[in-house]
Amino acid sequence: MDQDARRKACETCDRNVRGLCVAKNQLTEALVIRDEPACPLGKHSVDPVPTDSLSPAPVLFFAPQSQWWAERTQVRRDILAESGIDSQFYLADSKSLSPYLSILEQVEPQIVVNNAMAVQPEVIRELASRYKDTTFITVNHSSLAHTIGSAGCALWFGGHLDNTRRLLNCLYASPDERNELLALAKNSVIWLPNPIRTNVPDRTREFDRANVRVLITCRDDVVKNIPTQVIAAGLLEQTFGHHITLRLQVKGIKTRTRVEPFVSATGMPVEWVPFMERSRFVESLASEVDIVFHASFTESFCYVAMEALLTGCGVVGSPAIRFLPDSLRPNPDSATEISEAANWVISHFDVMSALQARAHKQASELNSRFVKTIRSFITVR
């Protein structure tokens, strides 16, 4: 496979590991996750969970087939296990009904959590119709703006919401604590917090005002606001005189191809950082980064900002990241305001230890609420 073909294949893999799309051209057809879980560049290879290894448990997680979701699902299982709740998980690799029927027969769950809408609404509807004593919760982890921005995601979003109208044992969930959709969907929408692993590496990088390392990390999405944040990093140098090393970590070759000409035109020196699994990413925050920019226009939660705080990094977000203090939530449409907030962080970096402790408390509260919500659907047998 030549370089261009490999690039196109990997871009398709990037989409399919999130469980949102299906490849429809001859070049990438064999790379659809349900047929072949390995990305040709080796970025997203995940060993499928063998169904014969599953055992009975009150909770069953479905998740997209990617390393990122394998790690996030394991965090959920670990936090439940600490509270005495057993669970099983399966990385969704099929669009047909029969594999999931087999899985439910083996696990006999009281609650099925369909993370990131990994299993499409038609399959969930049929499963819920057959297993009326099991609660099926489909979680949309994206903000609604991002959800509607993707054609496949929007269709599944509507389908899963429709399931809640048809079947009493189908619920829709979001990690957005405001849960504003509840007003329209009555009792079929719940808040299910994102659990967070709090035992992160201690910060090893010494903060040096003479060389501030700023990270911008995101996927290919207009709501992530990359250009304005790059300008804000430049203003930190031009307006406030700080020496900035900008690290850009964008997901997929396609995103870098779109962003790189603009970044080059600004004259900002940039270190391009590859996307990495969650554990390595958190380690890099503790050892290689001072401030994380995540001034996005909309968020359902924001793992990046929370994990950056937990490692002791400074964070400049936006009003969409609701767990941040107001001083770190500038207008995302203003590079000037983002740079002013970042300058405040640089000038008061000693405050980050207090924000780190605050983040640990917030994460612990989210974990407790996650366990409490899951437990509410389990009956003692």
Tab-separated table of C-alpha atoms in Angstrom, residues 129-336:
chain	number	residue	atom	x	y	z
A	129	SER	CA	-37.296	-5.540	23.414
A	130	ARG	CA	-36.063	-9.035	24.230
A	131	TYR	CA	-34.459	-8.294	27.616
A	132	LYS	CA	-37.159	-6.239	29.275
A	133	ASP	CA	-35.678	-6.643	32.777
A	134	THR	CA	-32.367	-5.136	31.679
A	135	THR	CA	-31.807	-1.371	31.569
A	136	PHE	CA	-30.014	-0.116	28.462
A	137	ILE	CA	-28.242	3.226	28.861
A	138	THR	CA	-26.721	4.761	25.735
A	139	VAL	CA	-24.184	7.472	26.520
A	140	ASN	CA	-23.387	10.263	24.087
A	141	HIS	CA	-20.048	11.635	25.302
A	142	SER	CA	-19.940	14.420	22.712
A	143	SER	CA	-21.384	17.880	22.983
A	144	LEU	CA	-24.600	18.265	21.044
A	145	ALA	CA	-22.948	20.656	18.581
A	146	HIS	CA	-20.360	18.019	17.694
A	147	THR	CA	-23.046	15.328	17.550
A	148	ILE	CA	-25.072	17.193	14.940
A	149	GLY	CA	-21.893	18.054	13.039
A	150	SER	CA	-21.340	14.413	12.104
A	151	ALA	CA	-23.932	12.854	9.805
A	152	GLY	CA	-23.517	9.317	11.166
A	153	CYS	CA	-23.408	10.491	14.766
A	154	ALA	CA	-26.520	12.634	14.307
A	155	LEU	CA	-28.485	9.689	12.907
A	156	TRP	CA	-27.514	7.449	15.806
A	157	PHE	CA	-28.184	10.221	18.308
A	158	GLY	CA	-31.727	10.574	16.984
A	159	GLY	CA	-32.207	6.821	16.893
A	160	HIS	CA	-31.124	6.314	20.487
A	161	LEU	CA	-33.366	9.140	21.669
A	162	ASP	CA	-36.240	7.546	19.767
A	163	ASN	CA	-35.547	4.289	21.625
A	164	THR	CA	-36.230	6.056	24.921
A	165	ARG	CA	-39.687	6.977	23.646
A	166	ARG	CA	-40.465	3.456	22.478
A	167	LEU	CA	-39.085	1.394	25.375
A	168	LEU	CA	-39.186	2.051	29.107
A	169	ASN	CA	-35.924	0.179	29.677
A	170	CYS	CA	-33.969	2.414	27.273
A	171	LEU	CA	-32.330	5.570	28.612
A	172	TYR	CA	-30.089	8.239	27.114
A	173	ALA	CA	-27.216	9.653	29.157
A	174	SER	CA	-24.645	12.423	28.932
A	175	PRO	CA	-21.669	13.429	31.109
A	176	ASP	CA	-22.969	17.011	30.929
A	177	GLU	CA	-24.197	17.688	34.449
A	178	ARG	CA	-26.682	20.331	33.281
A	179	ASN	CA	-28.766	17.593	31.654
A	180	GLU	CA	-30.831	20.165	29.775
A	181	LEU	CA	-32.293	17.616	27.376
A	182	LEU	CA	-34.267	16.181	30.294
A	183	ALA	CA	-36.836	18.987	29.942
A	184	LEU	CA	-37.803	17.653	26.500
A	185	ALA	CA	-37.292	13.944	27.017
A	186	LYS	CA	-38.928	13.701	30.449
A	187	ASN	CA	-37.530	10.891	32.598
A	188	SER	CA	-35.624	9.089	29.855
A	189	VAL	CA	-32.445	11.218	30.061
A	190	ILE	CA	-29.935	11.000	32.895
A	191	TRP	CA	-26.607	12.500	33.901
A	192	LEU	CA	-23.868	9.851	33.985
A	193	PRO	CA	-20.546	11.455	34.944
A	194	ASN	CA	-17.283	10.499	33.320
A	195	PRO	CA	-15.208	8.687	35.942
A	196	ILE	CA	-11.585	9.778	36.223
A	197	ARG	CA	-8.509	7.871	37.349
A	198	THR	CA	-6.999	10.118	40.005
A	199	ASN	CA	-3.754	8.230	40.627
A	200	VAL	CA	-1.856	10.167	37.963
A	201	PRO	CA	1.923	10.712	37.861
A	202	ASP	CA	3.347	13.489	40.006
A	203	ARG	CA	4.587	16.527	38.120
A	204	THR	CA	8.316	16.197	37.401
A	205	ARG	CA	8.836	19.204	35.139
A	206	GLU	CA	10.127	22.319	36.900
A	207	PHE	CA	8.227	25.416	35.828
A	208	ASP	CA	10.515	27.893	34.043
A	209	ARG	CA	9.066	31.272	33.089
A	210	ALA	CA	11.866	31.667	30.569
A	211	ASN	CA	10.604	28.668	28.595
A	212	VAL	CA	6.886	28.005	28.972
A	213	ARG	CA	5.639	24.889	27.202
A	214	VAL	CA	2.060	25.233	25.947
A	215	LEU	CA	0.078	22.271	24.618
A	216	ILE	CA	-2.937	22.410	22.308
A	217	THR	CA	-4.450	18.961	21.784
A	218	CYS	CA	-7.654	18.065	19.980
A	219	ARG	CA	-9.339	16.122	17.222
A	220	ASP	CA	-10.505	17.458	13.862
A	221	ASP	CA	-13.486	19.529	14.977
A	222	VAL	CA	-14.426	23.159	14.449
A	223	VAL	CA	-15.572	23.466	18.071
A	224	LYS	CA	-11.987	22.833	19.247
A	225	ASN	CA	-10.966	26.281	18.036
A	226	ILE	CA	-7.364	25.607	17.003
A	227	PRO	CA	-6.501	28.832	15.086
A	228	THR	CA	-7.581	31.257	17.818
A	229	GLN	CA	-5.583	29.348	20.412
A	230	VAL	CA	-2.462	29.365	18.224
A	231	ILE	CA	-2.802	33.144	17.911
A	232	ALA	CA	-3.202	33.375	21.696
A	233	ALA	CA	0.082	31.507	22.154
A	234	GLY	CA	1.733	34.014	19.818
A	235	LEU	CA	0.299	36.915	21.804
A	236	LEU	CA	1.899	35.527	24.947
A	237	GLU	CA	5.215	36.261	23.286
A	238	GLN	CA	4.337	39.452	21.418
A	239	THR	CA	2.308	41.167	24.140
A	240	PHE	CA	3.655	39.765	27.392
A	241	GLY	CA	7.217	38.878	26.398
A	242	HIS	CA	7.112	35.212	27.433
A	243	HIS	CA	9.182	32.676	25.526
A	244	ILE	CA	6.723	30.020	24.421
A	245	THR	CA	7.315	26.528	23.096
A	246	LEU	CA	4.078	25.500	21.413
A	247	ARG	CA	3.252	21.815	21.181
A	248	LEU	CA	0.423	20.817	18.833
A	249	GLN	CA	-1.140	17.405	19.199
A	250	VAL	CA	-3.863	16.995	16.594
A	251	LYS	CA	-5.602	13.761	15.749
A	252	GLY	CA	-4.973	12.340	12.311
A	253	ILE	CA	-2.995	13.367	9.266
A	254	LYS	CA	-6.034	15.147	7.841
A	255	THR	CA	-6.191	17.566	10.773
A	256	ARG	CA	-2.504	18.408	10.616
A	257	THR	CA	-2.775	18.960	6.854
A	258	ARG	CA	-5.522	21.520	7.468
A	259	VAL	CA	-3.807	23.281	10.361
A	260	GLU	CA	-0.138	23.294	9.365
A	261	PRO	CA	-0.234	25.980	6.619
A	262	PHE	CA	-1.894	28.447	8.987
A	263	VAL	CA	0.502	27.674	11.835
A	264	SER	CA	3.503	28.043	9.526
A	265	ALA	CA	2.202	31.390	8.272
A	266	THR	CA	2.058	32.756	11.826
A	267	GLY	CA	5.775	32.108	12.268
A	268	MET	CA	5.180	30.302	15.545
A	269	PRO	CA	7.735	27.517	16.116
A	270	VAL	CA	5.812	24.329	16.752
A	271	GLU	CA	6.556	20.847	18.048
A	272	TRP	CA	4.117	18.392	16.431
A	273	VAL	CA	3.245	15.676	18.933
A	274	PRO	CA	1.601	12.392	17.876
A	275	PHE	CA	-1.623	11.260	19.504
A	276	MET	CA	-0.957	8.640	22.156
A	277	GLU	CA	-2.808	6.324	24.501
A	278	ARG	CA	-4.271	7.861	27.629
A	279	SER	CA	-1.633	6.587	30.089
A	280	ARG	CA	1.252	7.934	28.012
A	281	PHE	CA	-0.581	11.204	27.461
A	282	VAL	CA	-1.004	11.779	31.196
A	283	GLU	CA	2.677	10.992	31.757
A	284	SER	CA	3.599	13.571	29.120
A	285	LEU	CA	1.448	16.194	30.862
A	286	ALA	CA	3.383	15.671	34.086
A	287	SER	CA	6.824	15.747	32.490
A	288	GLU	CA	6.656	17.849	29.322
A	289	VAL	CA	3.887	20.485	29.609
A	290	ASP	CA	3.323	23.652	31.654
A	291	ILE	CA	-0.006	24.970	30.349
A	292	VAL	CA	-2.760	23.265	28.361
A	293	PHE	CA	-4.936	25.415	26.116
A	294	HIS	CA	-8.421	23.978	25.625
A	295	ALA	CA	-10.534	27.009	24.786
A	296	SER	CA	-13.221	25.072	22.954
A	297	PHE	CA	-16.622	26.449	22.043
A	298	THR	CA	-18.626	23.597	23.557
A	299	GLU	CA	-17.963	20.540	25.733
A	300	SER	CA	-19.989	17.833	27.404
A	301	PHE	CA	-17.163	17.454	29.951
A	302	CYS	CA	-13.443	17.669	28.950
A	303	TYR	CA	-11.061	14.889	29.938
A	304	VAL	CA	-8.022	16.843	28.756
A	305	ALA	CA	-8.580	19.800	31.075
A	306	MET	CA	-9.366	17.631	34.096
A	307	GLU	CA	-6.370	15.347	33.624
A	308	ALA	CA	-4.101	18.350	33.068
A	309	LEU	CA	-5.240	19.828	36.379
A	310	LEU	CA	-4.742	16.492	38.158
A	311	THR	CA	-1.097	16.431	37.040
A	312	GLY	CA	-0.475	20.007	38.199
A	313	CYS	CA	-0.491	21.699	34.790
A	314	GLY	CA	-1.990	25.101	34.252
A	315	VAL	CA	-5.147	25.104	32.121
A	316	VAL	CA	-6.768	27.826	30.055
A	317	GLY	CA	-10.230	26.761	28.987
A	318	SER	CA	-13.492	28.471	28.151
A	319	PRO	CA	-16.992	28.841	29.641
A	320	ALA	CA	-17.744	25.403	28.151
A	321	ILE	CA	-15.410	23.767	30.704
A	322	ARG	CA	-17.568	24.346	33.696
A	323	PHE	CA	-15.349	22.865	36.415
A	324	LEU	CA	-12.639	25.502	35.873
A	325	PRO	CA	-12.490	28.722	37.921
A	326	ASP	CA	-13.953	31.745	36.135
A	327	SER	CA	-10.504	33.315	35.693
A	328	LEU	CA	-9.467	30.361	33.513
A	329	ARG	CA	-12.580	30.432	31.323
A	330	PRO	CA	-11.985	33.286	28.840
A	331	ASN	CA	-14.044	33.959	25.737
A	332	PRO	CA	-12.861	31.288	23.256
A	333	ASP	CA	-13.505	33.639	20.337
A	334	SER	CA	-10.903	36.104	21.603
A	335	ALA	CA	-7.204	35.284	21.311
A	336	THR	CA	-6.499	38.359	23.439
